[in-house]
Amino acid sequence: MNGQSGMTLLEVLVGLMVLALTGLLLSGAFTFGQRAWSRGPDRAEPARIRIETAATLRNLIAQAAAPVPGSGTMRFSGEPDRLTLATHHGLALGGGRPREVEIYRDPTLDTLQLRIAGEERPLMLIEGISSLRFRYFGRDSRSAETWAGQSVLPRRLEAEIDFADGQPPLWLAVTLGGRYAADCVVLGRAACAGARP
């Protein structure tokens, strides 16, 4: 039994190189995974804020106050990039009566703003807005770019908010009068079942 036992120096060096290479690959994989893990919430947070803001807007618009019978005053005026309405939403209520709010894009700050009548300053809802578009639908389901001088609320309203950072646009559809069954809030232009008039 005169066999050689142990490993040669070359075998030891090759083994150490394989171990070092494996350690290097694992270290790179762990570093990459840690970076991806830490960036995940940073990317998810803006989308969450945008969806929550859109849901608040949807509720605010859906609770638009109908005109007072016999008064002839309609507190709803819609333009392509601005909406003014009286709402029953709790965010705007004052003394139990509906208050007038204005939703618009501030072009100097690129923000979506909510101005509540009687408040000193508007509320900033979302930053980084590149455009805001409203469309209004009457009883005949035809769309209009404006809704002014009407004696009734529009049946439906759609809003699209584009972002300067290239994220998918925020799109919401609202049925006025408190019926939420067909309403929709989505990032991008994904289809909502029953959301189109």
JSON list of C-alpha atoms in Angstrom, two decimals:
[
{"chain": "A", "resi": 1, "resn": "MET", "atom": "CA", "xyz": [0.00, 0.00, 0.00]},
{"chain": "A", "resi": 2, "resn": "ASN", "atom": "CA", "xyz": [2.28, 2.58, -1.20]},
{"chain": "A", "resi": 3, "resn": "GLY", "atom": "CA", "xyz": [-0.29, 4.94, -2.75]},
{"chain": "A", "resi": 4, "resn": "GLN", "atom": "CA", "xyz": [-0.07, 8.63, -2.68]},
{"chain": "A", "resi": 5, "resn": "SER", "atom": "CA", "xyz": [-2.50, 10.34, -0.31]},
{"chain": "A", "resi": 6, "resn": "GLY", "atom": "CA", "xyz": [-3.55, 14.00, -0.23]},
{"chain": "A", "resi": 7, "resn": "MET", "atom": "CA", "xyz": [-3.78, 16.56, -3.01]},
{"chain": "A", "resi": 8, "resn": "THR", "atom": "CA", "xyz": [-1.17, 18.20, -5.10]},
{"chain": "A", "resi": 9, "resn": "LEU", "atom": "CA", "xyz": [-0.57, 21.92, -4.90]},
{"chain": "A", "resi": 10, "resn": "LEU", "atom": "CA", "xyz": [-2.26, 22.39, -8.27]},
{"chain": "A", "resi": 11, "resn": "GLU", "atom": "CA", "xyz": [-5.43, 20.65, -7.08]},
{"chain": "A", "resi": 12, "resn": "VAL", "atom": "CA", "xyz": [-5.52, 22.83, -3.96]},
{"chain": "A", "resi": 13, "resn": "LEU", "atom": "CA", "xyz": [-5.12, 26.01, -6.04]},
{"chain": "A", "resi": 14, "resn": "VAL", "atom": "CA", "xyz": [-7.87, 24.98, -8.47]},
{"chain": "A", "resi": 15, "resn": "GLY", "atom": "CA", "xyz": [-10.19, 24.18, -5.55]},
{"chain": "A", "resi": 16, "resn": "LEU", "atom": "CA", "xyz": [-9.48, 27.55, -3.93]},
{"chain": "A", "resi": 17, "resn": "MET", "atom": "CA", "xyz": [-10.14, 29.36, -7.21]},
{"chain": "A", "resi": 18, "resn": "VAL", "atom": "CA", "xyz": [-13.47, 27.57, -7.64]},
{"chain": "A", "resi": 19, "resn": "LEU", "atom": "CA", "xyz": [-14.45, 28.49, -4.06]},
{"chain": "A", "resi": 20, "resn": "ALA", "atom": "CA", "xyz": [-13.40, 32.13, -4.60]},
{"chain": "A", "resi": 21, "resn": "LEU", "atom": "CA", "xyz": [-15.35, 32.35, -7.86]},
{"chain": "A", "resi": 22, "resn": "THR", "atom": "CA", "xyz": [-18.43, 30.83, -6.22]},
{"chain": "A", "resi": 23, "resn": "GLY", "atom": "CA", "xyz": [-18.14, 33.32, -3.33]},
{"chain": "A", "resi": 24, "resn": "LEU", "atom": "CA", "xyz": [-17.81, 36.21, -5.78]},
{"chain": "A", "resi": 25, "resn": "LEU", "atom": "CA", "xyz": [-20.90, 35.12, -7.72]},
{"chain": "A", "resi": 26, "resn": "LEU", "atom": "CA", "xyz": [-22.94, 34.69, -4.53]},
{"chain": "A", "resi": 27, "resn": "SER", "atom": "CA", "xyz": [-21.81, 38.08, -3.24]},
{"chain": "A", "resi": 28, "resn": "GLY", "atom": "CA", "xyz": [-22.87, 39.74, -6.50]},
{"chain": "A", "resi": 29, "resn": "ALA", "atom": "CA", "xyz": [-26.23, 37.98, -6.44]},
{"chain": "A", "resi": 30, "resn": "PHE", "atom": "CA", "xyz": [-26.87, 39.00, -2.83]},
{"chain": "A", "resi": 31, "resn": "THR", "atom": "CA", "xyz": [-25.87, 42.61, -3.57]},
{"chain": "A", "resi": 32, "resn": "PHE", "atom": "CA", "xyz": [-28.16, 42.73, -6.60]},
{"chain": "A", "resi": 33, "resn": "GLY", "atom": "CA", "xyz": [-31.02, 41.21, -4.62]},
{"chain": "A", "resi": 34, "resn": "GLN", "atom": "CA", "xyz": [-30.55, 43.65, -1.76]},
{"chain": "A", "resi": 35, "resn": "ARG", "atom": "CA", "xyz": [-30.60, 46.64, -4.13]},
{"chain": "A", "resi": 36, "resn": "ALA", "atom": "CA", "xyz": [-33.73, 45.38, -5.88]},
{"chain": "A", "resi": 37, "resn": "TRP", "atom": "CA", "xyz": [-35.41, 44.74, -2.54]},
{"chain": "A", "resi": 38, "resn": "SER", "atom": "CA", "xyz": [-34.61, 48.23, -1.26]},
{"chain": "A", "resi": 39, "resn": "ARG", "atom": "CA", "xyz": [-35.84, 49.94, -4.46]},
{"chain": "A", "resi": 40, "resn": "GLY", "atom": "CA", "xyz": [-39.14, 48.06, -4.56]},
{"chain": "A", "resi": 41, "resn": "PRO", "atom": "CA", "xyz": [-40.98, 50.22, -2.00]},
{"chain": "A", "resi": 42, "resn": "ASP", "atom": "CA", "xyz": [-39.60, 53.40, -3.62]},
{"chain": "A", "resi": 43, "resn": "ARG", "atom": "CA", "xyz": [-41.27, 52.44, -6.89]},
{"chain": "A", "resi": 44, "resn": "ALA", "atom": "CA", "xyz": [-44.48, 51.15, -5.33]},
{"chain": "A", "resi": 45, "resn": "GLU", "atom": "CA", "xyz": [-45.10, 54.22, -3.15]},
{"chain": "A", "resi": 46, "resn": "PRO", "atom": "CA", "xyz": [-45.85, 56.73, -5.97]},
{"chain": "A", "resi": 47, "resn": "ALA", "atom": "CA", "xyz": [-48.28, 54.28, -7.59]},
{"chain": "A", "resi": 48, "resn": "ARG", "atom": "CA", "xyz": [-50.06, 53.72, -4.27]},
{"chain": "A", "resi": 49, "resn": "ILE", "atom": "CA", "xyz": [-50.35, 57.47, -3.66]},
{"chain": "A", "resi": 50, "resn": "ARG", "atom": "CA", "xyz": [-51.69, 58.00, -7.18]},
{"chain": "A", "resi": 51, "resn": "ILE", "atom": "CA", "xyz": [-54.32, 55.28, -6.86]},
{"chain": "A", "resi": 52, "resn": "GLU", "atom": "CA", "xyz": [-55.45, 56.53, -3.43]},
{"chain": "A", "resi": 53, "resn": "THR", "atom": "CA", "xyz": [-55.66, 60.12, -4.69]},
{"chain": "A", "resi": 54, "resn": "ALA", "atom": "CA", "xyz": [-57.67, 59.01, -7.71]},
{"chain": "A", "resi": 55, "resn": "ALA", "atom": "CA", "xyz": [-60.07, 57.10, -5.46]},
{"chain": "A", "resi": 56, "resn": "THR", "atom": "CA", "xyz": [-60.53, 60.23, -3.32]},
{"chain": "A", "resi": 57, "resn": "LEU", "atom": "CA", "xyz": [-61.16, 62.29, -6.47]},
{"chain": "A", "resi": 58, "resn": "ARG", "atom": "CA", "xyz": [-63.65, 59.73, -7.69]},
{"chain": "A", "resi": 59, "resn": "ASN", "atom": "CA", "xyz": [-65.59, 59.91, -4.42]},
{"chain": "A", "resi": 60, "resn": "LEU", "atom": "CA", "xyz": [-65.39, 63.71, -4.35]},
{"chain": "A", "resi": 61, "resn": "ILE", "atom": "CA", "xyz": [-66.80, 63.98, -7.88]},
{"chain": "A", "resi": 62, "resn": "ALA", "atom": "CA", "xyz": [-69.38, 61.21, -7.43]},
{"chain": "A", "resi": 63, "resn": "GLN", "atom": "CA", "xyz": [-70.91, 63.12, -4.52]},
{"chain": "A", "resi": 64, "resn": "ALA", "atom": "CA", "xyz": [-71.50, 66.25, -6.59]},
{"chain": "A", "resi": 65, "resn": "ALA", "atom": "CA", "xyz": [-74.46, 68.23, -5.33]},
{"chain": "A", "resi": 66, "resn": "ALA", "atom": "CA", "xyz": [-77.43, 68.37, -7.68]},
{"chain": "A", "resi": 67, "resn": "PRO", "atom": "CA", "xyz": [-78.95, 71.79, -8.28]},
{"chain": "A", "resi": 68, "resn": "VAL", "atom": "CA", "xyz": [-81.38, 73.04, -5.67]},
{"chain": "A", "resi": 69, "resn": "PRO", "atom": "CA", "xyz": [-84.89, 72.66, -7.15]},
{"chain": "A", "resi": 70, "resn": "GLY", "atom": "CA", "xyz": [-86.31, 76.02, -8.17]},
{"chain": "A", "resi": 71, "resn": "SER", "atom": "CA", "xyz": [-83.04, 77.88, -7.62]},
{"chain": "A", "resi": 72, "resn": "GLY", "atom": "CA", "xyz": [-81.84, 77.56, -11.19]},
{"chain": "A", "resi": 73, "resn": "THR", "atom": "CA", "xyz": [-78.24, 77.53, -10.01]},
{"chain": "A", "resi": 74, "resn": "MET", "atom": "CA", "xyz": [-76.00, 74.70, -11.07]},
{"chain": "A", "resi": 75, "resn": "ARG", "atom": "CA", "xyz": [-72.80, 74.49, -9.09]},
{"chain": "A", "resi": 76, "resn": "PHE", "atom": "CA", "xyz": [-70.97, 72.35, -11.64]},
{"chain": "A", "resi": 77, "resn": "SER", "atom": "CA", "xyz": [-68.72, 73.74, -14.35]},
{"chain": "A", "resi": 78, "resn": "GLY", "atom": "CA", "xyz": [-66.44, 71.50, -16.35]},
{"chain": "A", "resi": 79, "resn": "GLU", "atom": "CA", "xyz": [-63.67, 72.51, -18.71]},
{"chain": "A", "resi": 80, "resn": "PRO", "atom": "CA", "xyz": [-61.17, 70.25, -20.50]},
{"chain": "A", "resi": 81, "resn": "ASP", "atom": "CA", "xyz": [-58.50, 70.84, -17.82]},
{"chain": "A", "resi": 82, "resn": "ARG", "atom": "CA", "xyz": [-60.47, 72.14, -14.81]},
{"chain": "A", "resi": 83, "resn": "LEU", "atom": "CA", "xyz": [-63.53, 71.11, -12.84]},
{"chain": "A", "resi": 84, "resn": "THR", "atom": "CA", "xyz": [-65.54, 73.19, -10.36]},
{"chain": "A", "resi": 85, "resn": "LEU", "atom": "CA", "xyz": [-68.39, 71.59, -8.42]},
{"chain": "A", "resi": 86, "resn": "ALA", "atom": "CA", "xyz": [-70.26, 71.59, -5.14]},
{"chain": "A", "resi": 87, "resn": "THR", "atom": "CA", "xyz": [-69.78, 68.30, -3.32]},
{"chain": "A", "resi": 88, "resn": "HIS", "atom": "CA", "xyz": [-71.16, 66.48, -0.29]},
{"chain": "A", "resi": 89, "resn": "HIS", "atom": "CA", "xyz": [-67.80, 64.74, 0.28]},
{"chain": "A", "resi": 90, "resn": "GLY", "atom": "CA", "xyz": [-66.50, 64.95, 3.86]},
{"chain": "A", "resi": 91, "resn": "LEU", "atom": "CA", "xyz": [-63.21, 66.48, 2.72]},
{"chain": "A", "resi": 92, "resn": "ALA", "atom": "CA", "xyz": [-65.03, 69.62, 1.59]},
{"chain": "A", "resi": 93, "resn": "LEU", "atom": "CA", "xyz": [-68.04, 69.77, 3.90]},
{"chain": "A", "resi": 94, "resn": "GLY", "atom": "CA", "xyz": [-68.52, 72.91, 5.88]},
{"chain": "A", "resi": 95, "resn": "GLY", "atom": "CA", "xyz": [-71.38, 73.28, 8.31]},
{"chain": "A", "resi": 96, "resn": "GLY", "atom": "CA", "xyz": [-73.27, 70.33, 6.85]},
{"chain": "A", "resi": 97, "resn": "ARG", "atom": "CA", "xyz": [-73.73, 72.01, 3.46]},
{"chain": "A", "resi": 98, "resn": "PRO", "atom": "CA", "xyz": [-72.00, 71.09, 0.22]},
{"chain": "A", "resi": 99, "resn": "ARG", "atom": "CA", "xyz": [-69.00, 73.25, -0.55]},
{"chain": "A", "resi": 100, "resn": "GLU", "atom": "CA", "xyz": [-67.58, 74.28, -3.84]},
{"chain": "A", "resi": 101, "resn": "VAL", "atom": "CA", "xyz": [-64.27, 72.73, -4.86]},
{"chain": "A", "resi": 102, "resn": "GLU", "atom": "CA", "xyz": [-62.05, 73.22, -7.87]},
{"chain": "A", "resi": 103, "resn": "ILE", "atom": "CA", "xyz": [-59.80, 70.49, -9.29]},
{"chain": "A", "resi": 104, "resn": "TYR", "atom": "CA", "xyz": [-57.08, 71.71, -11.63]},
{"chain": "A", "resi": 105, "resn": "ARG", "atom": "CA", "xyz": [-53.47, 71.32, -12.72]},
{"chain": "A", "resi": 106, "resn": "ASP", "atom": "CA", "xyz": [-51.10, 74.05, -11.58]},
{"chain": "A", "resi": 107, "resn": "PRO", "atom": "CA", "xyz": [-48.81, 74.44, -14.62]},
{"chain": "A", "resi": 108, "resn": "THR", "atom": "CA", "xyz": [-46.09, 76.29, -12.69]},
{"chain": "A", "resi": 109, "resn": "LEU", "atom": "CA", "xyz": [-45.70, 73.48, -10.13]},
{"chain": "A", "resi": 110, "resn": "ASP", "atom": "CA", "xyz": [-46.90, 70.55, -12.30]},
{"chain": "A", "resi": 111, "resn": "THR", "atom": "CA", "xyz": [-49.20, 69.45, -9.49]},
{"chain": "A", "resi": 112, "resn": "LEU", "atom": "CA", "xyz": [-52.82, 68.41, -9.25]},
{"chain": "A", "resi": 113, "resn": "GLN", "atom": "CA", "xyz": [-54.52, 70.89, -6.93]},
{"chain": "A", "resi": 114, "resn": "LEU", "atom": "CA", "xyz": [-57.78, 70.89, -5.00]},
{"chain": "A", "resi": 115, "resn": "ARG", "atom": "CA", "xyz": [-59.08, 74.30, -3.96]},
{"chain": "A", "resi": 116, "resn": "ILE", "atom": "CA", "xyz": [-61.89, 74.24, -1.39]},
{"chain": "A", "resi": 117, "resn": "ALA", "atom": "CA", "xyz": [-64.03, 77.38, -1.21]},
{"chain": "A", "resi": 118, "resn": "GLY", "atom": "CA", "xyz": [-63.23, 79.38, 1.89]},
{"chain": "A", "resi": 119, "resn": "GLU", "atom": "CA", "xyz": [-59.81, 77.79, 2.43]},
{"chain": "A", "resi": 120, "resn": "GLU", "atom": "CA", "xyz": [-56.74, 79.99, 2.23]},
{"chain": "A", "resi": 121, "resn": "ARG", "atom": "CA", "xyz": [-54.57, 77.67, 0.14]},
{"chain": "A", "resi": 122, "resn": "PRO", "atom": "CA", "xyz": [-55.25, 74.79, -2.22]},
{"chain": "A", "resi": 123, "resn": "LEU", "atom": "CA", "xyz": [-54.33, 71.21, -1.35]},
{"chain": "A", "resi": 124, "resn": "MET", "atom": "CA", "xyz": [-51.63, 69.59, -3.46]},
{"chain": "A", "resi": 125, "resn": "LEU", "atom": "CA", "xyz": [-52.89, 66.12, -4.40]},
{"chain": "A", "resi": 126, "resn": "ILE", "atom": "CA", "xyz": [-50.23, 64.69, -6.75]},
{"chain": "A", "resi": 127, "resn": "GLU", "atom": "CA", "xyz": [-46.87, 66.00, -7.97]},
{"chain": "A", "resi": 128, "resn": "GLY", "atom": "CA", "xyz": [-45.30, 65.53, -11.40]},
{"chain": "A", "resi": 129, "resn": "ILE", "atom": "CA", "xyz": [-48.43, 66.04, -13.53]},
{"chain": "A", "resi": 130, "resn": "SER", "atom": "CA", "xyz": [-47.82, 66.78, -17.21]},
{"chain": "A", "resi": 131, "resn": "SER", "atom": "CA", "xyz": [-51.49, 67.04, -18.23]},
{"chain": "A", "resi": 132, "resn": "LEU", "atom": "CA", "xyz": [-55.05, 66.72, -16.94]},
{"chain": "A", "resi": 133, "resn": "ARG", "atom": "CA", "xyz": [-58.04, 66.07, -19.20]},
{"chain": "A", "resi": 134, "resn": "PHE", "atom": "CA", "xyz": [-61.72, 65.82, -18.34]},
{"chain": "A", "resi": 135, "resn": "ARG", "atom": "CA", "xyz": [-64.52, 64.49, -20.57]},
{"chain": "A", "resi": 136, "resn": "TYR", "atom": "CA", "xyz": [-68.20, 64.82, -19.72]},
{"chain": "A", "resi": 137, "resn": "PHE", "atom": "CA", "xyz": [-71.06, 62.56, -20.80]},
{"chain": "A", "resi": 138, "resn": "GLY", "atom": "CA", "xyz": [-74.68, 63.65, -20.89]},
{"chain": "A", "resi": 139, "resn": "ARG", "atom": "CA", "xyz": [-77.82, 61.54, -20.77]},
{"chain": "A", "resi": 140, "resn": "ASP", "atom": "CA", "xyz": [-77.33, 60.59, -24.43]},
{"chain": "A", "resi": 141, "resn": "SER", "atom": "CA", "xyz": [-73.82, 59.18, -23.67]},
{"chain": "A", "resi": 142, "resn": "ARG", "atom": "CA", "xyz": [-72.10, 61.57, -26.09]},
{"chain": "A", "resi": 143, "resn": "SER", "atom": "CA", "xyz": [-68.89, 63.06, -24.78]},
{"chain": "A", "resi": 144, "resn": "ALA", "atom": "CA", "xyz": [-68.23, 66.78, -24.47]},
{"chain": "A", "resi": 145, "resn": "GLU", "atom": "CA", "xyz": [-65.06, 68.68, -23.62]},
{"chain": "A", "resi": 146, "resn": "THR", "atom": "CA", "xyz": [-66.97, 71.19, -21.49]},
{"chain": "A", "resi": 147, "resn": "TRP", "atom": "CA", "xyz": [-70.01, 71.10, -19.23]},
{"chain": "A", "resi": 148, "resn": "ALA", "atom": "CA", "xyz": [-71.19, 74.61, -18.48]},
{"chain": "A", "resi": 149, "resn": "GLY", "atom": "CA", "xyz": [-74.56, 76.32, -18.48]},
{"chain": "A", "resi": 150, "resn": "GLN", "atom": "CA", "xyz": [-76.37, 73.00, -18.08]},
{"chain": "A", "resi": 151, "resn": "SER", "atom": "CA", "xyz": [-79.38, 72.51, -15.81]},
{"chain": "A", "resi": 152, "resn": "VAL", "atom": "CA", "xyz": [-78.35, 68.97, -14.86]},
{"chain": "A", "resi": 153, "resn": "LEU", "atom": "CA", "xyz": [-75.19, 67.20, -13.79]},
{"chain": "A", "resi": 154, "resn": "PRO", "atom": "CA", "xyz": [-73.42, 65.10, -16.41]},
{"chain": "A", "resi": 155, "resn": "ARG", "atom": "CA", "xyz": [-74.29, 61.44, -16.19]},
{"chain": "A", "resi": 156, "resn": "ARG", "atom": "CA", "xyz": [-70.64, 60.43, -16.30]},
{"chain": "A", "resi": 157, "resn": "LEU", "atom": "CA", "xyz": [-67.21, 62.03, -16.12]},
{"chain": "A", "resi": 158, "resn": "GLU", "atom": "CA", "xyz": [-63.82, 60.70, -17.18]},
{"chain": "A", "resi": 159, "resn": "ALA", "atom": "CA", "xyz": [-60.46, 62.11, -16.18]},
{"chain": "A", "resi": 160, "resn": "GLU", "atom": "CA", "xyz": [-57.00, 61.24, -17.44]},
{"chain": "A", "resi": 161, "resn": "ILE", "atom": "CA", "xyz": [-53.87, 62.39, -15.62]},
{"chain": "A", "resi": 162, "resn": "ASP", "atom": "CA", "xyz": [-50.52, 62.07, -17.39]},
{"chain": "A", "resi": 163, "resn": "PHE", "atom": "CA", "xyz": [-47.26, 62.08, -15.44]},
{"chain": "A", "resi": 164, "resn": "ALA", "atom": "CA", "xyz": [-43.99, 63.78, -16.33]},
{"chain": "A", "resi": 165, "resn": "ASP", "atom": "CA", "xyz": [-41.93, 60.79, -15.11]},
{"chain": "A", "resi": 166, "resn": "GLY", "atom": "CA", "xyz": [-43.28, 58.55, -17.88]},
{"chain": "A", "resi": 167, "resn": "GLN", "atom": "CA", "xyz": [-45.36, 56.37, -15.54]},
{"chain": "A", "resi": 168, "resn": "PRO", "atom": "CA", "xyz": [-48.64, 55.06, -16.95]},
{"chain": "A", "resi": 169, "resn": "PRO", "atom": "CA", "xyz": [-51.43, 57.65, -16.93]},
{"chain": "A", "resi": 170, "resn": "LEU", "atom": "CA", "xyz": [-54.05, 57.55, -14.23]},
{"chain": "A", "resi": 171, "resn": "TRP", "atom": "CA", "xyz": [-57.54, 57.16, -15.63]},
{"chain": "A", "resi": 172, "resn": "LEU", "atom": "CA", "xyz": [-60.78, 57.38, -13.71]},
{"chain": "A", "resi": 173, "resn": "ALA", "atom": "CA", "xyz": [-64.42, 57.15, -14.70]},
{"chain": "A", "resi": 174, "resn": "VAL", "atom": "CA", "xyz": [-67.13, 58.41, -12.38]},
{"chain": "A", "resi": 175, "resn": "THR", "atom": "CA", "xyz": [-70.89, 58.04, -12.52]},
{"chain": "A", "resi": 176, "resn": "LEU", "atom": "CA", "xyz": [-72.38, 61.08, -10.85]},
{"chain": "A", "resi": 177, "resn": "GLY", "atom": "CA", "xyz": [-75.20, 60.75, -8.37]},
{"chain": "A", "resi": 178, "resn": "GLY", "atom": "CA", "xyz": [-73.54, 58.26, -6.02]},
{"chain": "A", "resi": 179, "resn": "ARG", "atom": "CA", "xyz": [-73.78, 55.09, -8.13]},
{"chain": "A", "resi": 180, "resn": "TYR", "atom": "CA", "xyz": [-70.36, 53.42, -7.91]},
{"chain": "A", "resi": 181, "resn": "ALA", "atom": "CA", "xyz": [-71.06, 50.07, -9.59]},
{"chain": "A", "resi": 182, "resn": "ALA", "atom": "CA", "xyz": [-69.47, 50.96, -12.93]},
{"chain": "A", "resi": 183, "resn": "ASP", "atom": "CA", "xyz": [-66.83, 53.36, -11.68]},
{"chain": "A", "resi": 184, "resn": "CYS", "atom": "CA", "xyz": [-63.18, 52.70, -12.30]},
{"chain": "A", "resi": 185, "resn": "VAL", "atom": "CA", "xyz": [-59.72, 53.86, -11.25]},
{"chain": "A", "resi": 186, "resn": "VAL", "atom": "CA", "xyz": [-56.73, 52.40, -13.12]},
{"chain": "A", "resi": 187, "resn": "LEU", "atom": "CA", "xyz": [-53.12, 53.15, -13.93]},
{"chain": "A", "resi": 188, "resn": "GLY", "atom": "CA", "xyz": [-52.80, 53.17, -17.70]},
{"chain": "A", "resi": 189, "resn": "ARG", "atom": "CA", "xyz": [-55.68, 52.72, -20.12]},
{"chain": "A", "resi": 190, "resn": "ALA", "atom": "CA", "xyz": [-56.60, 49.19, -19.09]},
{"chain": "A", "resi": 191, "resn": "ALA", "atom": "CA", "xyz": [-60.22, 48.35, -19.71]},
{"chain": "A", "resi": 192, "resn": "CYS", "atom": "CA", "xyz": [-62.68, 48.48, -16.84]},
{"chain": "A", "resi": 193, "resn": "ALA", "atom": "CA", "xyz": [-65.63, 46.16, -17.12]},
{"chain": "A", "resi": 194, "resn": "GLY", "atom": "CA", "xyz": [-68.66, 48.34, -17.69]},
{"chain": "A", "resi": 195, "resn": "ALA", "atom": "CA", "xyz": [-66.77, 51.61, -17.23]},
{"chain": "A", "resi": 196, "resn": "ARG", "atom": "CA", "xyz": [-67.53, 53.07, -20.64]},
{"chain": "A", "resi": 197, "resn": "PRO", "atom": "CA", "xyz": [-70.92, 54.66, -21.28]}
]
